[in-house]
PDB file of C-alpha atoms and ligand atoms in Angstrom:
ATOM      1  CA  MET Z   1      87.173  85.203 118.698  1.00  0.00           C
ATOM      2  CA  ASN Z   2      85.920  81.909 117.291  1.00  0.00           C
ATOM      3  CA  GLU Z   3      88.575  81.119 114.190  1.00  0.00           C
ATOM      4  CA  LEU Z   4      85.482  79.914 111.918  1.00  0.00           C
ATOM      5  CA  LEU Z   5      83.553  83.299 113.272  1.00  0.00           C
ATOM      6  CA  ARG Z   6      87.156  84.931 112.355  1.00  0.00           C
ATOM      7  CA  GLN Z   7      87.227  83.610 108.784  1.00  0.00           C
ATOM      8  CA  LYS Z   8      83.747  84.238 108.278  1.00  0.00           C
ATOM      9  CA  LYS Z   9      84.069  87.778 109.018  1.00  0.00           C
ATOM     10  CA  ALA Z  10      87.471  88.281 107.015  1.00  0.00           C
ATOM     11  CA  HIS Z  11      85.786  86.725 103.930  1.00  0.00           C
ATOM     12  CA  ASP Z  12      82.721  89.583 104.381  1.00  0.00           C
ATOM     13  CA  LEU Z  13      85.343  92.677 104.563  1.00  0.00           C
ATOM     14  CA  PHE Z  14      85.303  93.709 101.072  1.00  0.00           C
ATOM     15  CA  LYS Z  15      83.083  94.036  98.140  1.00  0.00           C
ATOM     16  CA  ARG Z  16      84.126  93.696  94.794  1.00  0.00           C
ATOM     17  CA  TYR Z  17      82.415  96.969  92.660  1.00  0.00           C
ATOM     18  CA  GLU Z  18      79.670  95.419  90.829  1.00  0.00           C
ATOM     19  CA  GLY Z  19      81.210  97.565  87.448  1.00  0.00           C
ATOM     20  CA  ASN Z  20      84.517  95.598  87.637  1.00  0.00           C
ATOM     21  CA  PRO Z  21      87.192  95.516  86.143  1.00  0.00           C
ATOM     22  CA  ILE Z  22      86.900  99.720  86.330  1.00  0.00           C
ATOM     23  CA  ILE Z  23      89.582  99.764  83.347  1.00  0.00           C
ATOM     24  CA  THR Z  24      91.601  97.777  80.622  1.00  0.00           C
ATOM     25  CA  ALA Z  25      93.639  97.740  77.921  1.00  0.00           C
ATOM     26  CA  GLU Z  26      90.429  98.033  75.333  1.00  0.00           C
ATOM     27  CA  ASN Z  27      89.600 101.338  77.177  1.00  0.00           C
ATOM     28  CA  TRP Z  28      93.140 102.687  76.833  1.00  0.00           C
ATOM     29  CA  PRO Z  29      93.642 105.759  74.295  1.00  0.00           C
ATOM     30  CA  TYR Z  30      96.615 104.312  72.618  1.00  0.00           C
ATOM     31  CA  PRO Z  31      98.382 100.598  72.561  1.00  0.00           C
ATOM     32  CA  ALA Z  32      98.637  98.701  75.141  1.00  0.00           C
ATOM     33  CA  SER Z  33      98.988  95.042  75.902  1.00  0.00           C
ATOM     34  CA  ALA Z  34      97.815  95.494  79.604  1.00  0.00           C
ATOM     35  CA  VAL Z  35      97.225  97.859  82.193  1.00  0.00           C
ATOM     36  CA  PHE Z  36      97.393  96.761  85.860  1.00  0.00           C
ATOM     37  CA  ASN Z  37      98.650  97.421  89.339  1.00  0.00           C
ATOM     38  CA  PRO Z  38      97.906 101.172  90.015  1.00  0.00           C
ATOM     39  CA  ALA Z  39      98.597 103.354  93.113  1.00  0.00           C
ATOM     40  CA  ALA Z  40      96.129 105.589  94.329  1.00  0.00           C
ATOM     41  CA  ALA Z  41      95.915 109.283  95.735  1.00  0.00           C
ATOM     42  CA  ARG Z  42      93.195 111.467  96.545  1.00  0.00           C
ATOM     43  CA  LEU Z  43      93.775 115.248  94.948  1.00  0.00           C
ATOM     44  CA  ASN Z  44      91.005 117.619  95.696  1.00  0.00           C
ATOM     45  CA  THR Z  45      87.812 116.156  94.596  1.00  0.00           C
ATOM     46  CA  GLU Z  46      89.458 113.667  92.346  1.00  0.00           C
ATOM     47  CA  THR Z  47      91.224 110.170  92.761  1.00  0.00           C
ATOM     48  CA  LEU Z  48      94.004 109.701  90.571  1.00  0.00           C
ATOM     49  CA  LEU Z  49      95.301 106.324  89.955  1.00  0.00           C
ATOM     50  CA  LEU Z  50      99.069 106.091  88.691  1.00  0.00           C
ATOM     51  CA  LEU Z  51      98.920 102.916  86.592  1.00  0.00           C
ATOM     52  CA  ARG Z  52     101.364 100.059  85.099  1.00  0.00           C
ATOM     53  CA  VAL Z  53     101.232  99.857  81.426  1.00  0.00           C
ATOM     54  CA  GLU Z  54     102.140  97.601  79.726  1.00  0.00           C
ATOM     55  CA  ASP Z  55     103.684  97.920  75.730  1.00  0.00           C
ATOM     56  CA  MET Z  56     103.927  95.495  72.957  1.00  0.00           C
ATOM     57  CA  ARG Z  57     107.668  94.847  73.590  1.00  0.00           C
ATOM     58  CA  GLY Z  58     106.644  93.791  77.581  1.00  0.00           C
ATOM     59  CA  PHE Z  59     108.514  96.808  78.995  1.00  0.00           C
ATOM     60  CA  SER Z  60     106.274  98.735  81.471  1.00  0.00           C
ATOM     61  CA  HIS Z  61     105.703 102.539  81.882  1.00  0.00           C
ATOM     62  CA  LEU Z  62     103.220 104.897  84.121  1.00  0.00           C
ATOM     63  CA  THR Z  63     100.014 106.637  82.716  1.00  0.00           C
ATOM     64  CA  ALA Z  64      97.867 108.498  85.329  1.00  0.00           C
ATOM     65  CA  ALA Z  65      93.806 108.366  85.054  1.00  0.00           C
ATOM     66  CA  ARG Z  66      91.089 110.609  86.852  1.00  0.00           C
ATOM     67  CA  SER Z  67      87.675 110.067  87.801  1.00  0.00           C
ATOM     68  CA  ALA Z  68      85.257 112.453  90.073  1.00  0.00           C
ATOM     69  CA  ASP Z  69      83.809 108.499  92.123  1.00  0.00           C
ATOM     70  CA  GLY Z  70      87.113 106.873  91.788  1.00  0.00           C
ATOM     71  CA  LEU Z  71      84.747 104.586  90.231  1.00  0.00           C
ATOM     72  CA  THR Z  72      83.666 105.309  86.871  1.00  0.00           C
ATOM     73  CA  ASN Z  73      84.412 107.834  83.956  1.00  0.00           C
ATOM     74  CA  TRP Z  74      87.912 107.998  84.152  1.00  0.00           C
ATOM     75  CA  GLU Z  75      89.700 110.264  81.965  1.00  0.00           C
ATOM     76  CA  ILE Z  76      92.733 108.957  80.596  1.00  0.00           C
ATOM     77  CA  GLU Z  77      96.252 110.562  79.797  1.00  0.00           C
ATOM     78  CA  SER Z  78      96.676 110.559  76.197  1.00  0.00           C
ATOM     79  CA  LYS Z  79     100.324 109.844  76.623  1.00  0.00           C
ATOM     80  CA  PRO Z  80     102.902 107.994  79.073  1.00  0.00           C
ATOM     81  CA  THR Z  81     103.280 110.119  82.665  1.00  0.00           C
ATOM     82  CA  LEU Z  82     106.409 108.815  83.769  1.00  0.00           C
ATOM     83  CA  GLU Z  83     108.791 106.457  81.211  1.00  0.00           C
ATOM     84  CA  ALA Z  84     111.853 104.846  81.954  1.00  0.00           C
ATOM     85  CA  ASP Z  85     115.226 106.007  80.667  1.00  0.00           C
ATOM     86  CA  GLU Z  86     115.717 103.219  78.556  1.00  0.00           C
ATOM     87  CA  SER Z  87     119.389 104.606  78.147  1.00  0.00           C
ATOM     88  CA  SER Z  88     120.114 104.485  82.300  1.00  0.00           C
ATOM     89  CA  ARG Z  89     121.088 100.689  83.144  1.00  0.00           C
ATOM     90  CA  GLU Z  90     118.850 101.396  86.405  1.00  0.00           C
ATOM     91  CA  GLU Z  91     115.958 101.819  84.111  1.00  0.00           C
ATOM     92  CA  ARG Z  92     116.907  99.496  81.073  1.00  0.00           C
ATOM     93  CA  TRP Z  93     113.233  97.332  80.590  1.00  0.00           C
ATOM     94  CA  GLY Z  94     110.663  99.805  82.189  1.00  0.00           C
ATOM     95  CA  LEU Z  95     108.436 101.306  85.612  1.00  0.00           C
ATOM     96  CA  GLU Z  96     106.232  99.085  87.207  1.00  0.00           C
ATOM     97  CA  ASP Z  97     103.693  98.762  90.419  1.00  0.00           C
ATOM     98  CA  PRO Z  98     104.203 102.245  91.753  1.00  0.00           C
ATOM     99  CA  ARG Z  99     102.431 103.580  94.942  1.00  0.00           C
ATOM    100  CA  ILE Z 100     101.791 107.251  96.058  1.00  0.00           C
ATOM    101  CA  VAL Z 101     101.871 108.672  99.558  1.00  0.00           C
ATOM    102  CA  TRP Z 102     101.508 112.555 100.602  1.00  0.00           C
ATOM    103  CA  LEU Z 103     104.473 113.694 101.942  1.00  0.00           C
ATOM    104  CA  GLU Z 104     102.681 115.851 104.838  1.00  0.00           C
ATOM    105  CA  GLU Z 105     106.153 117.555 105.627  1.00  0.00           C
ATOM    106  CA  GLN Z 106     107.287 118.083 101.642  1.00  0.00           C
ATOM    107  CA  ARG Z 107     103.793 118.896 100.847  1.00  0.00           C
ATOM    108  CA  GLN Z 108     104.771 116.907  97.963  1.00  0.00           C
ATOM    109  CA  PHE Z 109     103.782 113.312  96.973  1.00  0.00           C
ATOM    110  CA  ALA Z 110     106.188 110.886  96.871  1.00  0.00           C
ATOM    111  CA  ILE Z 111     106.145 107.423  94.448  1.00  0.00           C
ATOM    112  CA  THR Z 112     108.048 104.749  94.772  1.00  0.00           C
ATOM    113  CA  TYR Z 113     108.248 102.756  91.647  1.00  0.00           C
ATOM    114  CA  THR Z 114     110.164  99.487  90.624  1.00  0.00           C
ATOM    115  CA  SER Z 115     112.780 100.038  87.917  1.00  0.00           C
ATOM    116  CA  PHE Z 116     113.950  97.038  85.776  1.00  0.00           C
ATOM    117  CA  SER Z 117     117.971  97.922  85.729  1.00  0.00           C
ATOM    118  CA  GLU Z 118     120.068  95.681  84.396  1.00  0.00           C
ATOM    119  CA  SER Z 119     121.024  93.872  87.309  1.00  0.00           C
ATOM    120  CA  GLY Z 120     116.963  92.955  88.126  1.00  0.00           C
ATOM    121  CA  PRO Z 121     114.425  95.146  90.126  1.00  0.00           C
ATOM    122  CA  VAL Z 122     115.252  98.180  92.039  1.00  0.00           C
ATOM    123  CA  ILE Z 123     112.974 100.805  94.004  1.00  0.00           C
ATOM    124  CA  SER Z 124     113.115 104.245  92.428  1.00  0.00           C
ATOM    125  CA  LEU Z 125     112.113 107.597  93.899  1.00  0.00           C
ATOM    126  CA  ALA Z 126     110.027 110.867  92.429  1.00  0.00           C
ATOM    127  CA  ILE Z 127     108.198 113.586  94.133  1.00  0.00           C
ATOM    128  CA  THR Z 128     105.456 115.355  92.163  1.00  0.00           C
ATOM    129  CA  LYS Z 129     103.188 118.148  93.497  1.00  0.00           C
ATOM    130  CA  ASN Z 130     100.553 117.612  90.505  1.00  0.00           C
ATOM    131  CA  PHE Z 131     101.541 114.438  88.422  1.00  0.00           C
ATOM    132  CA  LYS Z 132     102.789 116.440  85.554  1.00  0.00           C
ATOM    133  CA  THR Z 133     106.576 117.194  86.414  1.00  0.00           C
ATOM    134  CA  PHE Z 134     108.577 114.589  88.638  1.00  0.00           C
ATOM    135  CA  ALA Z 135     111.971 115.605  90.371  1.00  0.00           C
ATOM    136  CA  ARG Z 136     113.261 112.069  90.475  1.00  0.00           C
ATOM    137  CA  LEU Z 137     115.499 111.214  93.254  1.00  0.00           C
ATOM    138  CA  GLY Z 138     116.981 107.916  92.026  1.00  0.00           C
ATOM    139  CA  VAL Z 139     117.108 104.443  92.828  1.00  0.00           C
ATOM    140  CA  LEU Z 140     117.168 103.544  97.029  1.00  0.00           C
ATOM    141  CA  LEU Z 141     118.327 100.385  97.540  1.00  0.00           C
ATOM    142  CA  PRO Z 142     120.637  97.861  95.735  1.00  0.00           C
ATOM    143  CA  PRO Z 143     118.736  94.708  93.803  1.00  0.00           C
ATOM    144  CA  GLU Z 144     116.627  92.561  93.937  1.00  0.00           C
ATOM    145  CA  ASP Z 145     114.006  95.051  95.620  1.00  0.00           C
ATOM    146  CA  LYS Z 146     110.412  95.407  94.864  1.00  0.00           C
ATOM    147  CA  ASP Z 147     106.917  96.502  96.153  1.00  0.00           C
ATOM    148  CA  ALA Z 148     108.244  99.353  98.738  1.00  0.00           C
ATOM    149  CA  CYS Z 149     106.206 102.757  99.762  1.00  0.00           C
ATOM    150  CA  LEU Z 150     107.360 105.376 101.946  1.00  0.00           C
ATOM    151  CA  PHE Z 151     105.502 106.152 105.301  1.00  0.00           C
ATOM    152  CA  PRO Z 152     103.876 109.877 104.973  1.00  0.00           C
ATOM    153  CA  ARG Z 153     105.812 111.260 108.229  1.00  0.00           C
ATOM    154  CA  ARG Z 154     109.439 110.325 110.003  1.00  0.00           C
ATOM    155  CA  PHE Z 155     109.559 108.836 112.660  1.00  0.00           C
ATOM    156  CA  ARG Z 156     111.964 109.778 115.303  1.00  0.00           C
ATOM    157  CA  GLY Z 157     112.982 112.168 112.916  1.00  0.00           C
ATOM    158  CA  ARG Z 158     113.450 109.634 109.888  1.00  0.00           C
ATOM    159  CA  PHE Z 159     111.720 108.752 106.854  1.00  0.00           C
ATOM    160  CA  ALA Z 160     110.978 105.063 106.764  1.00  0.00           C
ATOM    161  CA  LEU Z 161     110.381 102.883 103.375  1.00  0.00           C
ATOM    162  CA  ILE Z 162     108.535  99.448 103.588  1.00  0.00           C
ATOM    163  CA  HIS Z 163     110.080  97.543 100.785  1.00  0.00           C
ATOM    164  CA  ARG Z 164     110.825  93.655  99.848  1.00  0.00           C
ATOM    165  CA  PRO Z 165     114.466  92.748  98.955  1.00  0.00           C
ATOM    166  CA  ILE Z 166     115.256  89.433  97.961  1.00  0.00           C
ATOM    167  CA  VAL Z 167     117.644  87.938 100.256  1.00  0.00           C
ATOM    168  CA  ARG Z 168     119.074  84.087 100.027  1.00  0.00           C
ATOM    169  CA  GLY Z 169     115.758  83.708  97.673  1.00  0.00           C
ATOM    170  CA  GLU Z 170     113.798  84.189 100.766  1.00  0.00           C
ATOM    171  CA  ALA Z 171     110.945  87.216 100.085  1.00  0.00           C
ATOM    172  CA  HIS Z 172     110.226  88.867 103.305  1.00  0.00           C
ATOM    173  CA  ILE Z 173     109.057  92.370 104.149  1.00  0.00           C
ATOM    174  CA  TRP Z 174     111.756  94.824 105.183  1.00  0.00           C
ATOM    175  CA  LEU Z 175     111.709  98.434 106.970  1.00  0.00           C
ATOM    176  CA  SER Z 176     114.822 101.201 106.224  1.00  0.00           C
ATOM    177  CA  PHE Z 177     115.333 104.387 107.731  1.00  0.00           C
ATOM    178  CA  SER Z 178     116.596 107.985 106.723  1.00  0.00           C
ATOM    179  CA  PRO Z 179     116.941 110.903 107.584  1.00  0.00           C
ATOM    180  CA  ASP Z 180     116.994 112.563 103.905  1.00  0.00           C
ATOM    181  CA  LEU Z 181     115.335 109.969 101.422  1.00  0.00           C
ATOM    182  CA  LYS Z 182     118.848 109.363  99.812  1.00  0.00           C
ATOM    183  CA  HIS Z 183     120.635 107.536 102.719  1.00  0.00           C
ATOM    184  CA  TRP Z 184     119.423 104.025 103.974  1.00  0.00           C
ATOM    185  CA  GLY Z 185     120.425 101.882 106.909  1.00  0.00           C
ATOM    186  CA  ASP Z 186     119.038 100.386 109.966  1.00  0.00           C
ATOM    187  CA  HIS Z 187     117.045  97.520 107.932  1.00  0.00           C
ATOM    188  CA  ARG Z 188     115.085  94.706 109.775  1.00  0.00           C
ATOM    189  CA  ALA Z 189     112.444  92.355 108.737  1.00  0.00           C
ATOM    190  CA  LEU Z 190     108.936  93.272 109.332  1.00  0.00           C
ATOM    191  CA  ILE Z 191     106.817  91.159 108.046  1.00  0.00           C
ATOM    192  CA  LYS Z 192     107.824  87.187 106.983  1.00  0.00           C
ATOM    193  CA  THR Z 193     106.408  84.432 105.165  1.00  0.00           C
ATOM    194  CA  ARG Z 194     104.837  82.041 107.287  1.00  0.00           C
ATOM    195  CA  HIS Z 195     105.639  77.908 106.709  1.00  0.00           C
ATOM    196  CA  ALA Z 196     102.825  76.573 105.698  1.00  0.00           C
ATOM    197  CA  TYR Z 197     100.294  79.317 105.361  1.00  0.00           C
ATOM    198  CA  TRP Z 198      98.793  81.180 102.116  1.00  0.00           C
ATOM    199  CA  ASP Z 199     101.824  83.428 102.034  1.00  0.00           C
ATOM    200  CA  CYS Z 200     104.759  80.904 102.479  1.00  0.00           C
ATOM    201  CA  HIS Z 201     106.175  81.666  99.397  1.00  0.00           C
ATOM    202  CA  ARG Z 202     106.676  85.255  99.270  1.00  0.00           C
ATOM    203  CA  VAL Z 203     105.124  88.319 100.896  1.00  0.00           C
ATOM    204  CA  GLY Z 204     105.024  92.036  99.834  1.00  0.00           C
ATOM    205  CA  LEU Z 205     103.892  95.291 100.598  1.00  0.00           C
ATOM    206  CA  ALA Z 206     100.556  96.083  98.836  1.00  0.00           C
ATOM    207  CA  CYS Z 207      99.013  99.752  98.683  1.00  0.00           C
ATOM    208  CA  GLN Z 208     100.423 102.863 101.194  1.00  0.00           C
ATOM    209  CA  PRO Z 209     100.313 102.623 104.836  1.00  0.00           C
ATOM    210  CA  ILE Z 210      96.977 103.807 105.929  1.00  0.00           C
ATOM    211  CA  GLU Z 211      96.608 105.708 109.509  1.00  0.00           C
ATOM    212  CA  THR Z 212      93.891 104.675 111.954  1.00  0.00           C
ATOM    213  CA  PRO Z 213      94.064 105.942 115.498  1.00  0.00           C
ATOM    214  CA  LEU Z 214      94.941 102.215 116.054  1.00  0.00           C
ATOM    215  CA  GLY Z 215      97.888 102.144 114.368  1.00  0.00           C
ATOM    216  CA  TRP Z 216      98.898 101.836 110.911  1.00  0.00           C
ATOM    217  CA  ILE Z 217      97.403  99.305 108.391  1.00  0.00           C
ATOM    218  CA  ILE Z 218      99.114  97.466 106.117  1.00  0.00           C
ATOM    219  CA  PHE Z 219      97.783  95.582 103.144  1.00  0.00           C
ATOM    220  CA  TYR Z 220     100.545  92.863 101.375  1.00  0.00           C
ATOM    221  CA  HIS Z 221     100.062  90.487  99.397  1.00  0.00           C
ATOM    222  CA  GLY Z 222     101.045  86.805 100.145  1.00  0.00           C
ATOM    223  CA  VAL Z 223     101.968  83.965  97.548  1.00  0.00           C
ATOM    224  CA  ARG Z 224     101.619  80.211  97.496  1.00  0.00           C
ATOM    225  CA  ILE Z 225     103.369  78.391  94.723  1.00  0.00           C
ATOM    226  CA  THR Z 226     101.106  75.611  93.780  1.00  0.00           C
ATOM    227  CA  THR Z 227     101.372  72.690  91.216  1.00  0.00           C
ATOM    228  CA  ALA Z 228      99.236  74.833  88.941  1.00  0.00           C
ATOM    229  CA  GLY Z 229     101.159  78.161  89.849  1.00  0.00           C
ATOM    230  CA  ALA Z 230     101.204  80.594  91.842  1.00  0.00           C
ATOM    231  CA  ILE Z 231      98.464  82.389  93.928  1.00  0.00           C
ATOM    232  CA  TYR Z 232      98.560  86.156  94.752  1.00  0.00           C
ATOM    233  CA  ARG Z 233      96.300  86.775  98.064  1.00  0.00           C
ATOM    234  CA  VAL Z 234      95.559  89.833 100.326  1.00  0.00           C
ATOM    235  CA  GLY Z 235      96.230  89.536 103.907  1.00  0.00           C
ATOM    236  CA  LEU Z 236      96.230  93.010 106.842  1.00  0.00           C
ATOM    237  CA  VAL Z 237      98.828  93.862 109.540  1.00  0.00           C
ATOM    238  CA  LEU Z 238      98.426  96.164 112.094  1.00  0.00           C
ATOM    239  CA  LEU Z 239     101.877  98.169 112.838  1.00  0.00           C
ATOM    240  CA  ASP Z 240     102.120 100.469 116.117  1.00  0.00           C
ATOM    241  CA  LEU Z 241     101.566 104.441 115.260  1.00  0.00           C
ATOM    242  CA  GLU Z 242     105.070 105.882 116.414  1.00  0.00           C
ATOM    243  CA  GLU Z 243     107.033 102.515 116.438  1.00  0.00           C
ATOM    244  CA  PRO Z 244     106.270 100.996 113.073  1.00  0.00           C
ATOM    245  CA  TRP Z 245     108.871  98.219 113.316  1.00  0.00           C
ATOM    246  CA  LYS Z 246     106.419  96.711 115.816  1.00  0.00           C
ATOM    247  CA  VAL Z 247     103.831  94.327 114.584  1.00  0.00           C
ATOM    248  CA  LEU Z 248     100.740  94.503 116.702  1.00  0.00           C
ATOM    249  CA  ARG Z 249      98.273  91.846 114.988  1.00  0.00           C
ATOM    250  CA  ARG Z 250      98.125  89.644 111.907  1.00  0.00           C
ATOM    251  CA  SER Z 251      95.803  88.428 110.027  1.00  0.00           C
ATOM    252  CA  SER Z 252      95.659  84.144 109.646  1.00  0.00           C
ATOM    253  CA  GLU Z 253      93.434  84.361 106.759  1.00  0.00           C
ATOM    254  CA  TRP Z 254      93.296  86.592 103.794  1.00  0.00           C
ATOM    255  CA  VAL Z 255      91.107  88.954 103.271  1.00  0.00           C
ATOM    256  CA  LEU Z 256      90.947  89.437  99.666  1.00  0.00           C
ATOM    257  CA  GLY Z 257      91.887  86.542  97.011  1.00  0.00           C
ATOM    258  CA  PRO Z 258      91.210  85.413  93.235  1.00  0.00           C
ATOM    259  CA  SER Z 259      87.706  84.647  92.643  1.00  0.00           C
ATOM    260  CA  ALA Z 260      85.667  86.734  90.390  1.00  0.00           C
ATOM    261  CA  VAL Z 261      86.325  85.428  86.393  1.00  0.00           C
ATOM    262  CA  TYR Z 262      88.491  88.794  85.763  1.00  0.00           C
ATOM    263  CA  GLU Z 263      90.944  88.036  89.082  1.00  0.00           C
ATOM    264  CA  ARG Z 264      91.358  83.689  88.075  1.00  0.00           C
ATOM    265  CA  ILE Z 265      92.085  84.393  84.196  1.00  0.00           C
ATOM    266  CA  GLY Z 266      94.374  86.822  82.219  1.00  0.00           C
ATOM    267  CA  ASP Z 267      97.839  86.778  81.649  1.00  0.00           C
ATOM    268  CA  VAL Z 268      99.075  85.789  85.176  1.00  0.00           C
ATOM    269  CA  SER Z 269      95.769  83.908  86.439  1.00  0.00           C
ATOM    270  CA  ASP Z 270      94.544  83.995  90.421  1.00  0.00           C
ATOM    271  CA  VAL Z 271      95.985  87.074  90.867  1.00  0.00           C
ATOM    272  CA  VAL Z 272      94.560  89.904  92.848  1.00  0.00           C
ATOM    273  CA  PHE Z 273      97.675  92.540  93.490  1.00  0.00           C
ATOM    274  CA  PRO Z 274      96.649  95.617  95.155  1.00  0.00           C
ATOM    275  CA  THR Z 275      98.934  98.941  95.129  1.00  0.00           C
ATOM    276  CA  GLY Z 276      96.793 101.890  95.681  1.00  0.00           C
ATOM    277  CA  ALA Z 277      93.993 102.824  98.396  1.00  0.00           C
ATOM    278  CA  THR Z 278      91.724 106.016  98.823  1.00  0.00           C
ATOM    279  CA  VAL Z 279      89.710 106.700 102.248  1.00  0.00           C
ATOM    280  CA  GLN Z 280      87.006 108.992 103.245  1.00  0.00           C
ATOM    281  CA  LYS Z 281      87.077 109.205 106.778  1.00  0.00           C
ATOM    282  CA  GLU Z 282      83.177 110.866 106.285  1.00  0.00           C
ATOM    283  CA  THR Z 283      81.785 108.103 104.907  1.00  0.00           C
ATOM    284  CA  ASP Z 284      83.862 105.220 106.930  1.00  0.00           C
ATOM    285  CA  GLN Z 285      84.801 103.775 102.850  1.00  0.00           C
ATOM    286  CA  LEU Z 286      87.981 102.662 102.138  1.00  0.00           C
ATOM    287  CA  ASN Z 287      88.571 101.769  98.420  1.00  0.00           C
ATOM    288  CA  LEU Z 288      91.569  98.966  97.535  1.00  0.00           C
ATOM    289  CA  TYR Z 289      92.416  99.379  93.715  1.00  0.00           C
ATOM    290  CA  TYR Z 290      94.252  96.300  92.676  1.00  0.00           C
ATOM    291  CA  GLY Z 291      95.828  94.739  89.733  1.00  0.00           C
ATOM    292  CA  ALA Z 292      93.407  91.497  88.522  1.00  0.00           C
ATOM    293  CA  ALA Z 293      95.529  88.695  87.057  1.00  0.00           C
ATOM    294  CA  ASP Z 294      97.975  91.243  85.639  1.00  0.00           C
ATOM    295  CA  CYS Z 295      95.506  92.303  83.116  1.00  0.00           C
ATOM    296  CA  ALA Z 296      92.949  95.072  84.379  1.00  0.00           C
ATOM    297  CA  VAL Z 297      92.599  97.386  87.264  1.00  0.00           C
ATOM    298  CA  ALA Z 298      89.577  96.515  89.769  1.00  0.00           C
ATOM    299  CA  VAL Z 299      88.457  97.704  92.511  1.00  0.00           C
ATOM    300  CA  ALA Z 300      86.776  96.279  96.113  1.00  0.00           C
ATOM    301  CA  THR Z 301      85.561  98.501  98.650  1.00  0.00           C
ATOM    302  CA  ALA Z 302      85.314  97.744 102.575  1.00  0.00           C
ATOM    303  CA  ARG Z 303      84.638  99.800 105.977  1.00  0.00           C
ATOM    304  CA  LEU Z 304      87.695 101.099 107.542  1.00  0.00           C
ATOM    305  CA  SER Z 305      85.987 100.723 110.866  1.00  0.00           C
ATOM    306  CA  ASP Z 306      85.034  96.739 110.216  1.00  0.00           C
ATOM    307  CA  LEU Z 307      89.099  96.316 109.012  1.00  0.00           C
ATOM    308  CA  LEU Z 308      89.936  97.720 112.362  1.00  0.00           C
ATOM    309  CA  ASN Z 309      87.347  95.471 113.946  1.00  0.00           C
ATOM    310  CA  TYR Z 310      88.458  92.610 112.403  1.00  0.00           C
ATOM    311  CA  ILE Z 311      92.416  93.335 112.796  1.00  0.00           C
ATOM    312  CA  MET Z 312      92.100  94.032 116.830  1.00  0.00           C
ATOM    313  CA  THR Z 313      90.499  90.314 116.698  1.00  0.00           C
ATOM    314  CA  CYS Z 314      93.700  88.344 114.849  1.00  0.00           C
ATOM    315  CA  PRO Z 315      96.604  87.116 117.084  1.00  0.00           C
ATOM    316  CA  GLU Z 316      99.325  89.450 118.029  1.00  0.00           C
ATOM    317  CA  THR Z 317     102.167  87.515 116.249  1.00  0.00           C
ATOM    318  CA  ASN Z 318     101.367  83.675 114.239  1.00  0.00           C
ATOM    319  CA  GLU Z 319     104.494  83.188 112.614  1.00  0.00           C
TER     320      GLU Z 319
HETATM  321  C1  BMA Y   1     105.055  90.309  91.149  1.00  0.00           C
HETATM  322  C2  BMA Y   1     105.047  91.442  90.537  1.00  0.00           C
HETATM  323  C3  BMA Y   1     104.064  92.064  90.091  1.00  0.00           C
HETATM  324  C4  BMA Y   1     102.713  90.812  89.261  1.00  0.00           C
HETATM  325  C5  BMA Y   1     102.517  89.681  90.525  1.00  0.00           C
HETATM  326  C6  BMA Y   1     101.782  88.950  89.840  1.00  0.00           C
HETATM  327  O1  BMA Y   1     105.744  89.802  91.242  1.00  0.00           O
HETATM  328  O2  BMA Y   1     106.132  91.172  89.183  1.00  0.00           O
HETATM  329  O3  BMA Y   1     103.557  93.328  89.022  1.00  0.00           O
HETATM  330  O4  BMA Y   1     101.667  91.791  89.006  1.00  0.00           O
HETATM  331  O5  BMA Y   1     104.185  89.670  90.567  1.00  0.00           O
HETATM  332  O6  BMA Y   1     102.177  88.253  88.361  1.00  0.00           O
END
């Protein structure tokens, strides 16, 4: 496909909801500095968001909000849903940026989130059926690590985790495997930063992996650091369905970047940071939930079939 035509297609994939931002600290039932970077899941007939709430110390915890249509009338819990154990070295300075996936085999949700440990950010795992009681399974890998999510099922008998360690100052997305959700190994780099591109300085997983007949759709955030600060945008990758260590396609361009006022101005300007998605197969609609400028929660929608048509026009590799 013609390069410019594909770029136009990428630009037109997502529509921002006209009621954005959908949740801000002003709507919050208790004092909060900012609410952003929400995980998302469909629970029976409602959408659940698990939001990162930053308090007035600058530490974060996670709180659930529910809505029937996933857009309006959010019912927000009146107190934190999942808080850090500040007496533990692994959770000294709060919990951030959750992702949720339904683990089919266990009939439970797995939540991966960043815990701010004394030695830097680490990925922790909690399991829940109802978002009221949680089994906390602890830290998965040593620091510095962020932006993690499990796949909903095993591959050749092993669970798979996407995450973003910092190694030698480089921030690439990695894939690791485990037989029991506790012991992790067989680590490999999956999606790397690309020299000179919009995602040249850092990449990290966005929302949970989305299973489609053509492969796993992976949204990721890419960072370019400019003289005016960092710009966080969103790209797309397609991974092989049964061998998710194989990258089939990767978008050259971003599919969502900061342009609305609430994305351009906030605590951290020029940030769109998706951490959750819901898919309604019957209507072919994907809702992408994201933190806007580290201040508020916004949502953009796309047709799943458009995303797949577009990704199939993207190059097989372009590092
Ligand atoms: C990342 C994370 C996110 C944040 C983003 C933009 O490193 O800390 O929580 O939204 O930076 O500031």
